[in-house]
PDB file of C-alpha atoms in Angstrom:
ATOM      1  CA  GLN A   1       0.000   0.000   0.000  1.00  0.00           C
ATOM      2  CA  VAL A   2       1.024   3.608  -0.517  1.00  0.00           C
ATOM      3  CA  GLN A   3       2.974   5.034   2.411  1.00  0.00           C
ATOM      4  CA  LEU A   4       4.714   8.318   3.088  1.00  0.00           C
ATOM      5  CA  VAL A   5       6.624   8.035   6.357  1.00  0.00           C
ATOM      6  CA  GLN A   6       8.234  11.127   7.822  1.00  0.00           C
ATOM      7  CA  SER A   7      11.056  11.535  10.279  1.00  0.00           C
ATOM      8  CA  GLY A   8      10.441  12.262  13.936  1.00  0.00           C
ATOM      9  CA  ALA A   9       9.806  15.443  15.866  1.00  0.00           C
ATOM     10  CA  GLU A  10      12.573  18.005  16.222  1.00  0.00           C
ATOM     11  CA  VAL A  11      13.363  20.813  18.625  1.00  0.00           C
ATOM     12  CA  LYS A  12      15.716  23.415  17.194  1.00  0.00           C
ATOM     13  CA  GLN A  13      17.168  26.658  18.520  1.00  0.00           C
ATOM     14  CA  PRO A  14      16.528  29.934  16.706  1.00  0.00           C
ATOM     15  CA  GLY A  15      18.883  30.371  13.787  1.00  0.00           C
ATOM     16  CA  ALA A  16      19.453  26.652  13.322  1.00  0.00           C
ATOM     17  CA  SER A  17      18.384  24.459  10.413  1.00  0.00           C
ATOM     18  CA  VAL A  18      16.137  21.410  10.320  1.00  0.00           C
ATOM     19  CA  LYS A  19      15.975  18.639   7.743  1.00  0.00           C
ATOM     20  CA  VAL A  20      12.814  16.537   7.540  1.00  0.00           C
ATOM     21  CA  SER A  21      12.638  13.356   5.495  1.00  0.00           C
ATOM     22  CA  CYS A  22       9.710  11.685   3.735  1.00  0.00           C
ATOM     23  CA  LYS A  23      10.273   8.066   2.744  1.00  0.00           C
ATOM     24  CA  THR A  24       7.784   6.702   0.233  1.00  0.00           C
ATOM     25  CA  SER A  25       6.798   3.167  -0.701  1.00  0.00           C
ATOM     26  CA  GLY A  26       4.080   1.221  -2.442  1.00  0.00           C
ATOM     27  CA  TYR A  27       4.217   3.049  -5.780  1.00  0.00           C
ATOM     28  CA  SER A  28       6.568   4.219  -8.505  1.00  0.00           C
ATOM     29  CA  PHE A  29       8.492   7.098  -6.931  1.00  0.00           C
ATOM     30  CA  THR A  30       9.073   9.216 -10.034  1.00  0.00           C
ATOM     31  CA  VAL A  31       5.436   9.142 -11.179  1.00  0.00           C
ATOM     32  CA  TYR A  32       4.373  11.349  -8.269  1.00  0.00           C
ATOM     33  CA  HIS A  33       5.960  14.607  -7.215  1.00  0.00           C
ATOM     34  CA  ILE A  34       6.362  15.521  -3.540  1.00  0.00           C
ATOM     35  CA  HIS A  35       5.056  18.717  -2.022  1.00  0.00           C
ATOM     36  CA  TRP A  36       5.619  20.134   1.438  1.00  0.00           C
ATOM     37  CA  VAL A  37       2.862  21.814   3.433  1.00  0.00           C
ATOM     38  CA  ARG A  38       3.083  23.169   6.943  1.00  0.00           C
ATOM     39  CA  GLN A  39       0.538  23.941   9.640  1.00  0.00           C
ATOM     40  CA  ALA A  40       1.284  26.228  12.559  1.00  0.00           C
ATOM     41  CA  PRO A  41      -0.526  25.451  15.828  1.00  0.00           C
ATOM     42  CA  GLY A  42      -4.226  26.178  15.458  1.00  0.00           C
ATOM     43  CA  GLN A  43      -3.736  27.526  11.933  1.00  0.00           C
ATOM     44  CA  GLY A  44      -4.503  26.446   8.391  1.00  0.00           C
ATOM     45  CA  LEU A  45      -2.472  24.693   5.725  1.00  0.00           C
ATOM     46  CA  GLU A  46       0.365  26.577   4.038  1.00  0.00           C
ATOM     47  CA  TRP A  47       2.032  25.374   0.844  1.00  0.00           C
ATOM     48  CA  MET A  48       5.850  25.566   0.936  1.00  0.00           C
ATOM     49  CA  GLY A  49       6.987  24.115  -2.366  1.00  0.00           C
ATOM     50  CA  TRP A  50       7.603  20.931  -4.307  1.00  0.00           C
ATOM     51  CA  VAL A  51      10.254  18.748  -5.848  1.00  0.00           C
ATOM     52  CA  ASN A  52       9.976  17.015  -9.173  1.00  0.00           C
ATOM     53  CA  THR A  53      10.927  13.477  -8.205  1.00  0.00           C
ATOM     54  CA  ASN A  54      11.924  12.701 -11.793  1.00  0.00           C
ATOM     55  CA  THR A  55      14.273  15.611 -12.540  1.00  0.00           C
ATOM     56  CA  GLY A  56      15.014  16.967  -9.060  1.00  0.00           C
ATOM     57  CA  GLY A  57      13.719  20.368 -10.110  1.00  0.00           C
ATOM     58  CA  THR A  58      12.084  22.501  -7.442  1.00  0.00           C
ATOM     59  CA  ASP A  59       9.651  25.367  -7.001  1.00  0.00           C
ATOM     60  CA  TYR A  60       9.309  27.177  -3.698  1.00  0.00           C
ATOM     61  CA  ALA A  61       6.713  29.524  -2.268  1.00  0.00           C
ATOM     62  CA  GLN A  62       7.950  33.087  -2.316  1.00  0.00           C
ATOM     63  CA  ARG A  63       8.036  33.507   1.446  1.00  0.00           C
ATOM     64  CA  PHE A  64      10.409  30.543   1.830  1.00  0.00           C
ATOM     65  CA  GLN A  65      12.771  31.258  -1.052  1.00  0.00           C
ATOM     66  CA  GLY A  66      16.318  31.537   0.188  1.00  0.00           C
ATOM     67  CA  ARG A  67      15.536  29.552   3.335  1.00  0.00           C
ATOM     68  CA  VAL A  68      14.193  26.227   2.062  1.00  0.00           C
ATOM     69  CA  THR A  69      15.822  23.447   0.063  1.00  0.00           C
ATOM     70  CA  MET A  70      13.962  20.384  -1.179  1.00  0.00           C
ATOM     71  CA  THR A  71      15.827  17.390  -2.539  1.00  0.00           C
ATOM     72  CA  ARG A  72      15.144  13.780  -3.401  1.00  0.00           C
ATOM     73  CA  ASP A  73      17.056  10.516  -3.440  1.00  0.00           C
ATOM     74  CA  THR A  74      15.655   8.170  -6.078  1.00  0.00           C
ATOM     75  CA  SER A  75      17.695   5.222  -4.762  1.00  0.00           C
ATOM     76  CA  THR A  76      15.761   5.266  -1.478  1.00  0.00           C
ATOM     77  CA  ALA A  77      12.531   6.928  -2.714  1.00  0.00           C
ATOM     78  CA  THR A  78      13.023   9.607  -0.085  1.00  0.00           C
ATOM     79  CA  THR A  79      12.456  13.328  -0.260  1.00  0.00           C
ATOM     80  CA  TYR A  80      13.967  15.923   2.067  1.00  0.00           C
ATOM     81  CA  MET A  81      12.944  19.402   3.140  1.00  0.00           C
ATOM     82  CA  GLU A  82      15.546  21.578   4.839  1.00  0.00           C
ATOM     83  CA  LEU A  83      14.564  24.899   6.395  1.00  0.00           C
ATOM     84  CA  SER A  84      17.269  27.256   7.642  1.00  0.00           C
ATOM     85  CA  GLY A  85      17.319  30.378   9.772  1.00  0.00           C
ATOM     86  CA  LEU A  86      14.634  28.989  12.042  1.00  0.00           C
ATOM     87  CA  ARG A  87      12.562  31.328  14.184  1.00  0.00           C
ATOM     88  CA  SER A  88       9.701  30.796  16.591  1.00  0.00           C
ATOM     89  CA  GLY A  89       7.197  31.433  13.801  1.00  0.00           C
ATOM     90  CA  ASP A  90       8.441  28.288  12.063  1.00  0.00           C
ATOM     91  CA  THR A  91       7.035  26.117  14.841  1.00  0.00           C
ATOM     92  CA  ALA A  92       4.600  23.909  12.962  1.00  0.00           C
ATOM     93  CA  VAL A  93       3.745  20.441  11.765  1.00  0.00           C
ATOM     94  CA  TYR A  94       5.379  19.830   8.397  1.00  0.00           C
ATOM     95  CA  TYR A  95       3.686  17.430   5.966  1.00  0.00           C
ATOM     96  CA  CYS A  96       4.846  15.861   2.750  1.00  0.00           C
ATOM     97  CA  ALA A  97       2.191  14.975   0.191  1.00  0.00           C
ATOM     98  CA  ARG A  98       2.342  13.367  -3.220  1.00  0.00           C
ATOM     99  CA  ARG A  99       0.801  14.671  -6.427  1.00  0.00           C
ATOM    100  CA  ARG A 100       0.470  12.759  -9.703  1.00  0.00           C
ATOM    101  CA  ASP A 101       2.721  14.083 -12.452  1.00  0.00           C
ATOM    102  CA  THR A 102       0.094  14.072 -15.223  1.00  0.00           C
ATOM    103  CA  ALA A 103      -0.883  17.717 -14.731  1.00  0.00           C
ATOM    104  CA  MET A 104      -0.057  20.615 -12.439  1.00  0.00           C
ATOM    105  CA  LYS A 105      -3.616  20.696 -11.110  1.00  0.00           C
ATOM    106  CA  THR A 106      -3.756  17.139  -9.794  1.00  0.00           C
ATOM    107  CA  PRO A 107      -4.634  16.794  -6.081  1.00  0.00           C
ATOM    108  CA  PHE A 108      -2.531  15.735  -3.115  1.00  0.00           C
ATOM    109  CA  ASP A 109      -3.856  12.213  -2.789  1.00  0.00           C
ATOM    110  CA  TYR A 110      -1.645  10.808  -0.023  1.00  0.00           C
ATOM    111  CA  TRP A 111       0.035  12.592   2.860  1.00  0.00           C
ATOM    112  CA  GLY A 112       2.737  11.783   5.360  1.00  0.00           C
ATOM    113  CA  GLN A 113       1.872  11.621   9.042  1.00  0.00           C
ATOM    114  CA  GLY A 114       3.496  14.992   9.758  1.00  0.00           C
ATOM    115  CA  THR A 115       6.614  16.092  11.609  1.00  0.00           C
ATOM    116  CA  LEU A 116       6.423  18.584  14.465  1.00  0.00           C
ATOM    117  CA  VAL A 117       9.230  21.117  14.436  1.00  0.00           C
ATOM    118  CA  THR A 118       9.463  23.279  17.538  1.00  0.00           C
ATOM    119  CA  VAL A 119      11.552  26.436  17.704  1.00  0.00           C
ATOM    120  CA  PRO A 120      11.469  27.920  21.215  1.00  0.00           C
ATOM    121  CA  SER A 121      11.225  31.685  21.421  1.00  0.00           C
TER     122      SER A 121
ATOM    123  CA  SER B   1      -1.985  36.281  -4.772  1.00  0.00           C
ATOM    124  CA  ASN B   2      -5.098  34.160  -4.893  1.00  0.00           C
ATOM    125  CA  VAL B   3      -7.170  33.972  -1.716  1.00  0.00           C
ATOM    126  CA  LEU B   4      -9.738  31.248  -1.087  1.00  0.00           C
ATOM    127  CA  THR B   5     -12.242  32.262   1.547  1.00  0.00           C
ATOM    128  CA  GLN B   6     -14.148  29.743   3.645  1.00  0.00           C
ATOM    129  CA  PRO B   7     -16.505  30.279   6.584  1.00  0.00           C
ATOM    130  CA  PRO B   8     -14.646  29.648   9.861  1.00  0.00           C
ATOM    131  CA  SER B   9     -17.276  27.281  11.159  1.00  0.00           C
ATOM    132  CA  VAL B  10     -20.362  25.343  10.145  1.00  0.00           C
ATOM    133  CA  SER B  11     -22.683  23.451  12.473  1.00  0.00           C
ATOM    134  CA  VAL B  12     -25.023  20.644  11.446  1.00  0.00           C
ATOM    135  CA  VAL B  13     -27.446  18.301  13.189  1.00  0.00           C
ATOM    136  CA  PRO B  14     -26.765  14.590  12.699  1.00  0.00           C
ATOM    137  CA  GLY B  15     -28.634  13.334   9.672  1.00  0.00           C
ATOM    138  CA  GLN B  16     -28.896  16.779   8.105  1.00  0.00           C
ATOM    139  CA  THR B  17     -26.862  18.433   5.341  1.00  0.00           C
ATOM    140  CA  ALA B  18     -23.816  20.670   5.765  1.00  0.00           C
ATOM    141  CA  SER B  19     -22.544  22.935   3.002  1.00  0.00           C
ATOM    142  CA  ILE B  20     -19.083  24.479   3.033  1.00  0.00           C
ATOM    143  CA  SER B  21     -18.304  27.271   0.603  1.00  0.00           C
ATOM    144  CA  CYS B  22     -14.961  28.205  -0.921  1.00  0.00           C
ATOM    145  CA  GLY B  23     -14.924  31.618  -2.543  1.00  0.00           C
ATOM    146  CA  GLY B  24     -12.347  32.829  -5.025  1.00  0.00           C
ATOM    147  CA  SER B  25     -12.110  34.932  -8.146  1.00  0.00           C
ATOM    148  CA  ASN B  26     -13.403  32.875 -11.074  1.00  0.00           C
ATOM    149  CA  ILE B  27     -12.835  29.677  -9.116  1.00  0.00           C
ATOM    150  CA  GLY B  28     -15.295  27.993 -11.467  1.00  0.00           C
ATOM    151  CA  SER B  29     -12.560  27.894 -14.101  1.00  0.00           C
ATOM    152  CA  LYS B  30     -10.229  25.913 -11.818  1.00  0.00           C
ATOM    153  CA  SER B  31     -10.214  22.377 -10.461  1.00  0.00           C
ATOM    154  CA  VAL B  32     -11.069  22.407  -6.756  1.00  0.00           C
ATOM    155  CA  HIS B  33      -9.969  19.742  -4.314  1.00  0.00           C
ATOM    156  CA  TRP B  34     -11.253  19.239  -0.765  1.00  0.00           C
ATOM    157  CA  TYR B  35      -9.430  17.794   2.242  1.00  0.00           C
ATOM    158  CA  GLN B  36     -10.726  16.623   5.598  1.00  0.00           C
ATOM    159  CA  GLN B  37      -8.468  16.945   8.628  1.00  0.00           C
ATOM    160  CA  LYS B  38      -9.360  15.463  11.988  1.00  0.00           C
ATOM    161  CA  PRO B  39      -7.535  16.605  15.142  1.00  0.00           C
ATOM    162  CA  GLY B  40      -3.968  15.356  15.306  1.00  0.00           C
ATOM    163  CA  GLN B  41      -4.162  13.719  11.874  1.00  0.00           C
ATOM    164  CA  ALA B  42      -2.917  14.481   8.393  1.00  0.00           C
ATOM    165  CA  PRO B  43      -5.368  15.801   5.790  1.00  0.00           C
ATOM    166  CA  VAL B  44      -7.305  13.289   3.706  1.00  0.00           C
ATOM    167  CA  LEU B  45      -8.546  13.953   0.173  1.00  0.00           C
ATOM    168  CA  VAL B  46     -12.360  13.651   0.093  1.00  0.00           C
ATOM    169  CA  VAL B  47     -13.255  15.280  -3.238  1.00  0.00           C
ATOM    170  CA  HIS B  48     -11.064  16.155  -6.221  1.00  0.00           C
ATOM    171  CA  ASP B  49     -11.615  17.932  -9.510  1.00  0.00           C
ATOM    172  CA  ASP B  50     -14.710  19.686  -8.174  1.00  0.00           C
ATOM    173  CA  SER B  51     -16.913  16.636  -7.677  1.00  0.00           C
ATOM    174  CA  VAL B  52     -14.999  13.347  -7.889  1.00  0.00           C
ATOM    175  CA  ARG B  53     -14.820  11.130  -4.807  1.00  0.00           C
ATOM    176  CA  PRO B  54     -11.691   9.037  -4.285  1.00  0.00           C
ATOM    177  CA  SER B  55     -12.123   5.362  -3.611  1.00  0.00           C
ATOM    178  CA  GLY B  56     -13.318   4.752  -0.053  1.00  0.00           C
ATOM    179  CA  ILE B  57     -14.950   8.137   0.454  1.00  0.00           C
ATOM    180  CA  PRO B  58     -18.685   7.844   1.246  1.00  0.00           C
ATOM    181  CA  GLU B  59     -21.232   9.013  -1.306  1.00  0.00           C
ATOM    182  CA  ARG B  60     -22.448  11.462   1.341  1.00  0.00           C
ATOM    183  CA  PHE B  61     -19.586  13.750   0.293  1.00  0.00           C
ATOM    184  CA  SER B  62     -20.187  15.698  -2.900  1.00  0.00           C
ATOM    185  CA  GLY B  63     -18.864  18.830  -4.538  1.00  0.00           C
ATOM    186  CA  SER B  64     -19.792  21.487  -7.050  1.00  0.00           C
ATOM    187  CA  ASN B  65     -18.061  24.498  -8.567  1.00  0.00           C
ATOM    188  CA  SER B  66     -19.349  27.451 -10.542  1.00  0.00           C
ATOM    189  CA  GLY B  67     -18.654  31.145 -10.910  1.00  0.00           C
ATOM    190  CA  ASN B  68     -16.852  32.442  -7.838  1.00  0.00           C
ATOM    191  CA  THR B  69     -17.861  29.698  -5.401  1.00  0.00           C
ATOM    192  CA  ALA B  70     -17.088  26.028  -4.934  1.00  0.00           C
ATOM    193  CA  THR B  71     -19.106  23.994  -2.434  1.00  0.00           C
ATOM    194  CA  LEU B  72     -18.526  20.807  -0.486  1.00  0.00           C
ATOM    195  CA  THR B  73     -21.741  19.172   0.690  1.00  0.00           C
ATOM    196  CA  ILE B  74     -21.972  16.571   3.415  1.00  0.00           C
ATOM    197  CA  SER B  75     -25.311  14.793   3.315  1.00  0.00           C
ATOM    198  CA  ARG B  76     -26.727  12.800   6.233  1.00  0.00           C
ATOM    199  CA  ALA B  77     -23.982  14.161   8.457  1.00  0.00           C
ATOM    200  CA  GLU B  78     -22.476  11.865  11.079  1.00  0.00           C
ATOM    201  CA  VAL B  79     -20.567  12.610  14.262  1.00  0.00           C
ATOM    202  CA  GLY B  80     -17.516  11.111  12.564  1.00  0.00           C
ATOM    203  CA  ASP B  81     -17.600  13.922   9.981  1.00  0.00           C
ATOM    204  CA  GLU B  82     -16.518  16.466  12.598  1.00  0.00           C
ATOM    205  CA  ALA B  83     -13.273  17.895  11.267  1.00  0.00           C
ATOM    206  CA  ASP B  84     -11.627  20.835   9.557  1.00  0.00           C
ATOM    207  CA  TYR B  85     -12.171  21.041   5.813  1.00  0.00           C
ATOM    208  CA  TYR B  86      -9.922  22.841   3.328  1.00  0.00           C
ATOM    209  CA  CYS B  87     -10.416  23.629  -0.332  1.00  0.00           C
ATOM    210  CA  GLN B  88      -7.384  23.861  -2.619  1.00  0.00           C
ATOM    211  CA  VAL B  89      -6.636  24.871  -6.204  1.00  0.00           C
ATOM    212  CA  TRP B  90      -3.749  25.210  -8.573  1.00  0.00           C
ATOM    213  CA  ASP B  91      -3.685  28.791  -9.812  1.00  0.00           C
ATOM    214  CA  SER B  92      -1.329  29.217 -12.753  1.00  0.00           C
ATOM    215  CA  SER B  93      -1.536  33.017 -12.515  1.00  0.00           C
ATOM    216  CA  SER B  94      -0.350  33.148  -8.917  1.00  0.00           C
ATOM    217  CA  ALA B  95       3.275  33.410  -7.804  1.00  0.00           C
ATOM    218  CA  ASP B  96       2.524  30.667  -5.285  1.00  0.00           C
ATOM    219  CA  PRO B  97       0.336  28.422  -7.428  1.00  0.00           C
ATOM    220  CA  TYR B  98      -0.839  25.870  -4.867  1.00  0.00           C
ATOM    221  CA  VAL B  99      -3.400  27.637  -2.723  1.00  0.00           C
ATOM    222  CA  PHE B 100      -5.393  26.390   0.248  1.00  0.00           C
ATOM    223  CA  GLY B 101      -8.587  27.865   1.564  1.00  0.00           C
ATOM    224  CA  THR B 102      -8.765  29.361   5.037  1.00  0.00           C
ATOM    225  CA  GLY B 103     -10.425  26.247   6.441  1.00  0.00           C
ATOM    226  CA  THR B 104     -13.824  25.446   7.982  1.00  0.00           C
ATOM    227  CA  ARG B 105     -14.458  23.666  11.269  1.00  0.00           C
ATOM    228  CA  VAL B 106     -17.525  21.443  10.936  1.00  0.00           C
ATOM    229  CA  THR B 107     -19.319  20.589  14.142  1.00  0.00           C
ATOM    230  CA  VAL B 108     -21.968  17.884  14.223  1.00  0.00           C
ATOM    231  CA  LEU B 109     -24.242  18.390  17.204  1.00  0.00           C
TER     232      LEU B 109
END
């Protein structure tokens, strides 16, 4: 069955970086791209960007450009999201989600379980 | 950038119908997807491409989209439908093309 399994919770100091992984299984890795979405406590969903699992190409939301890096490892079907310059406002649950590569408008049909990143103020 | 506006909360009596709106400029020209998120869980896709239910989603969930408003309808609401619901589109004209709605908390009481 399709699975997206994320790495465990992290606590980071302000200014540090965090790298969250998303290991996929149960389907052909390069047929679905991986997006990252975060959710601050009590808030809504916020799209951060995505990585083309076939080419490694990326596209990031404007507010994260310069601070986020998304990569993939096709040998392990794993995608990574690294966020640098952490501040208390980055405290959130970070989700990976897959999207079929057939068109840009396809939905996020499976999601990881989420990774809580805490940045104390 | 594109903004998708949802009502913060909707209440429904068990067995009745709940409707959740998602407002956006000319949203009727876009494909709208809906996600259900229960407390402490990841979102789950319940309707895609305006009105298509993924496998395993009850027929009680339906969607429509026209003009400036998309709507998710939950018929014969159950206590288990209590959750936050988010609409989402891909907007090719936006700098950040993957846009989520503001979210709606559905309470079944």
